[in-house]
Tab-separated table of C-alpha atoms in Angstrom:
chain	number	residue	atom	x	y	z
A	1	UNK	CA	49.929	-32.535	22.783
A	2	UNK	CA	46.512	-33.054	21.628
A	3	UNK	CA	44.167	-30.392	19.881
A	4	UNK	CA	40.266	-30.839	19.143
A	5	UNK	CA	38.959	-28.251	16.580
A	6	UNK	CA	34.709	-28.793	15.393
A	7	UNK	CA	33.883	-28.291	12.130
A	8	UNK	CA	30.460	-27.534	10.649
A	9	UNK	CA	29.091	-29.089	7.417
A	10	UNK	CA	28.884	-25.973	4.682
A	11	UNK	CA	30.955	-23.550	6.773
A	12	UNK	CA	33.833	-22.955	3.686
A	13	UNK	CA	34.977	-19.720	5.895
A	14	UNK	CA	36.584	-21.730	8.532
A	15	UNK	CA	37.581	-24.816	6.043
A	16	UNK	CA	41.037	-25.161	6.410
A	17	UNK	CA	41.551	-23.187	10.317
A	18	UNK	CA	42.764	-26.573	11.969
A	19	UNK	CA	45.427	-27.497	8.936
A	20	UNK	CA	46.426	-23.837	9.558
A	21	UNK	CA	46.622	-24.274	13.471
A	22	UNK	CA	48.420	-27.419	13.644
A	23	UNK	CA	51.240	-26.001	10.816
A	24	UNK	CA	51.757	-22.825	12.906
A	25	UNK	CA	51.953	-25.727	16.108
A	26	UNK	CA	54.702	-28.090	13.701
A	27	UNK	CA	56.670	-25.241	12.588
A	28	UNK	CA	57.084	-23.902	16.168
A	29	UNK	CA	58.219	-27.274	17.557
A	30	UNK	CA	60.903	-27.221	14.725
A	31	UNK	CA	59.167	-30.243	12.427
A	32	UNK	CA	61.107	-30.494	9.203
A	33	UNK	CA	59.175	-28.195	6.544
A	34	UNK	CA	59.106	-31.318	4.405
A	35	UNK	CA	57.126	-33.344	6.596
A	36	UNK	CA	54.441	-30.218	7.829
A	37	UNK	CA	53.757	-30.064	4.478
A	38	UNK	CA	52.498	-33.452	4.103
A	39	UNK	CA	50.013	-33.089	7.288
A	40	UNK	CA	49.269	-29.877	5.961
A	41	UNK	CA	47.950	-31.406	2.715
A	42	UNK	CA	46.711	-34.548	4.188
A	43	UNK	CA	44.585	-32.627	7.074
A	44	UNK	CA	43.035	-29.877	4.637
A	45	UNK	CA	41.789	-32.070	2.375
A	46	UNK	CA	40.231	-34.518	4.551
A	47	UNK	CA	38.667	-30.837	6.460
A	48	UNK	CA	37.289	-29.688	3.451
A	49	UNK	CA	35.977	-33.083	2.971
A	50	UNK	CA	33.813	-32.758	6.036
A	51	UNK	CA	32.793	-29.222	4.987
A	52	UNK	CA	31.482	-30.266	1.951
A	53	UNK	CA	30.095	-33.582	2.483
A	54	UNK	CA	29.304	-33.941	5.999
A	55	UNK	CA	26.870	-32.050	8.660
A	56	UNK	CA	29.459	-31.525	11.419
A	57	UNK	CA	32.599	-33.332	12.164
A	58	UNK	CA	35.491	-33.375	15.407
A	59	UNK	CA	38.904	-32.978	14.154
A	60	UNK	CA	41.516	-34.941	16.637
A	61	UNK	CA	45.339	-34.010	16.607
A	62	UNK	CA	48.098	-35.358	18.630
A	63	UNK	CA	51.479	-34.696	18.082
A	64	UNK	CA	54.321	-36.971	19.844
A	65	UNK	CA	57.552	-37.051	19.148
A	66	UNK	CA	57.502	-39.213	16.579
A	67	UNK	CA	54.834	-37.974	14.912
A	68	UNK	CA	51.164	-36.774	14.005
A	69	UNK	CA	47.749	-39.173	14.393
A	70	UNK	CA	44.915	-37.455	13.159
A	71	UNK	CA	41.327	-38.490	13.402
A	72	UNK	CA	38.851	-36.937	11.479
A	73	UNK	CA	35.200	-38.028	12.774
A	74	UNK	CA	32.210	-36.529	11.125
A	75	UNK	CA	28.412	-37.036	11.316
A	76	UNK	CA	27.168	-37.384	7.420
A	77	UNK	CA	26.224	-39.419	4.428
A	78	UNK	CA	29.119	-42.115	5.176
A	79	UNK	CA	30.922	-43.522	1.769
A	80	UNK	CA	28.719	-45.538	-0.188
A	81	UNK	CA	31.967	-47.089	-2.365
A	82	UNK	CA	35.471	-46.685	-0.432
A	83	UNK	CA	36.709	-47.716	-3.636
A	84	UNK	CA	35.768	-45.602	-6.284
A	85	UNK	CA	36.099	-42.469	-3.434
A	86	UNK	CA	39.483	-43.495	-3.795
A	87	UNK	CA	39.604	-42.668	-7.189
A	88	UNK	CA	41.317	-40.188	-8.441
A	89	UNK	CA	38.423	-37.166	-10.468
A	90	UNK	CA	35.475	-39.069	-8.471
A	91	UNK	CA	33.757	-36.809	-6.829
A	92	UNK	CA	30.019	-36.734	-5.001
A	93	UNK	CA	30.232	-32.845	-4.561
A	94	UNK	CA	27.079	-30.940	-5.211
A	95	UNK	CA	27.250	-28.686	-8.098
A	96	UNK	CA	27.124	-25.961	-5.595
A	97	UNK	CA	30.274	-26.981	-4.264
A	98	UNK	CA	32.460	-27.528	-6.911
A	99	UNK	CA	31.504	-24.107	-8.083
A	100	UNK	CA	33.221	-22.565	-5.262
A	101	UNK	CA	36.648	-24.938	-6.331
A	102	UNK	CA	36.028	-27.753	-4.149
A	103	UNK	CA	35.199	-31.450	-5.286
A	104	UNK	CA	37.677	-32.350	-7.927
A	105	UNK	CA	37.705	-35.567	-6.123
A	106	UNK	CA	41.442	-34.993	-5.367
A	107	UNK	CA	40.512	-35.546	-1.623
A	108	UNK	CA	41.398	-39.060	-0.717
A	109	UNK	CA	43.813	-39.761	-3.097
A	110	UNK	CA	46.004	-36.988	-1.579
A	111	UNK	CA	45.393	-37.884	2.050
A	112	UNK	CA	46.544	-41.020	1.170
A	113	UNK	CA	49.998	-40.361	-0.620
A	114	UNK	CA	50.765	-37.852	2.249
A	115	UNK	CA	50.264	-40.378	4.912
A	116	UNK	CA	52.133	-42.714	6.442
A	117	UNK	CA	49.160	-44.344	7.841
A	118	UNK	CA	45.504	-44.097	6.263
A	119	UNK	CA	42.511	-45.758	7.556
A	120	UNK	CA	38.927	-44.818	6.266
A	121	UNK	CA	36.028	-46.211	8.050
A	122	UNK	CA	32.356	-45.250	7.318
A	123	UNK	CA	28.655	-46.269	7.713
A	124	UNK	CA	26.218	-45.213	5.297
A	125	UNK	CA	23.703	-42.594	6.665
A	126	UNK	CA	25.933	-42.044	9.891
A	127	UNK	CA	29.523	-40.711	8.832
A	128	UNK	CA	32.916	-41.501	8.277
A	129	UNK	CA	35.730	-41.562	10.560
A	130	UNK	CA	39.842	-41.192	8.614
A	131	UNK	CA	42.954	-41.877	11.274
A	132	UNK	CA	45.863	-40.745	9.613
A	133	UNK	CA	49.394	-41.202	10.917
A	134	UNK	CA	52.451	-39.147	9.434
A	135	UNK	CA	55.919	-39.594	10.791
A	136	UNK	CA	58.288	-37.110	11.783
């Protein structure tokens, strides 16, 4: 099965729809709670992420049998320091944003202890592309 959800840069009333979709998908095809929970976490964190960094991003999902690969491919200021991104409290966030309760710089960290799989790549001035894998 593979689902395709666009997300707009800024647009913190839809954050979150395609982590919703794809647990409402899992729990219907009877994935242990334990695991949804993981992608859940994983793929609303890296959505918000292209909310409130990014101009617009494509959000791929395709669930097999033995698991979840998500791609996350957004248009945006790309990651100047993979590294320090990675960190847990760093955040770039505009003020504006982590008014609102975004931006803790929690982001990455948590995409990466939920996944099985975790792959960041990124060009500054162009965007940033995560594939993360989860296993059922």
């Amino acid at each position: 099965m593979r689902f395709e959800y666009k997300v707009e840069g800024g647009d913190f009333t839809q954050a979150g729809n395609a982590a919703s979709a794809i647990k409402k998908t899992l729990k219907q095809l009877g994935v242990d709670p334990v695991v949804i929970k993981r992608v859940v976490v994983a793929l609303y964190e890296a959505e918000v992420n292209i909310v409130a960094h990014a101009w617009r991003g494509v959000i791929y999902a395709d669930i097999e049998g033995s698991g979840i690969k998500l791609r996350l491919e957004d248009e945006g200021p790309g990651i100047p320091d993979i590294g320090k991104a990675m960190t847990r409290g760093f955040s770039t966030a505009s003020e504006g944003v982590r008014e609102m309760g975004f931006g803790a710089g929690m982001g990455l960290p948590n995409i990466s202890e939920n996944a099985d799989e975790f792959h960041i790549d990124t060009v500054v001035g162009e965007g940033t592309t995560l594939n993360i894998g989860i296993r059922f």
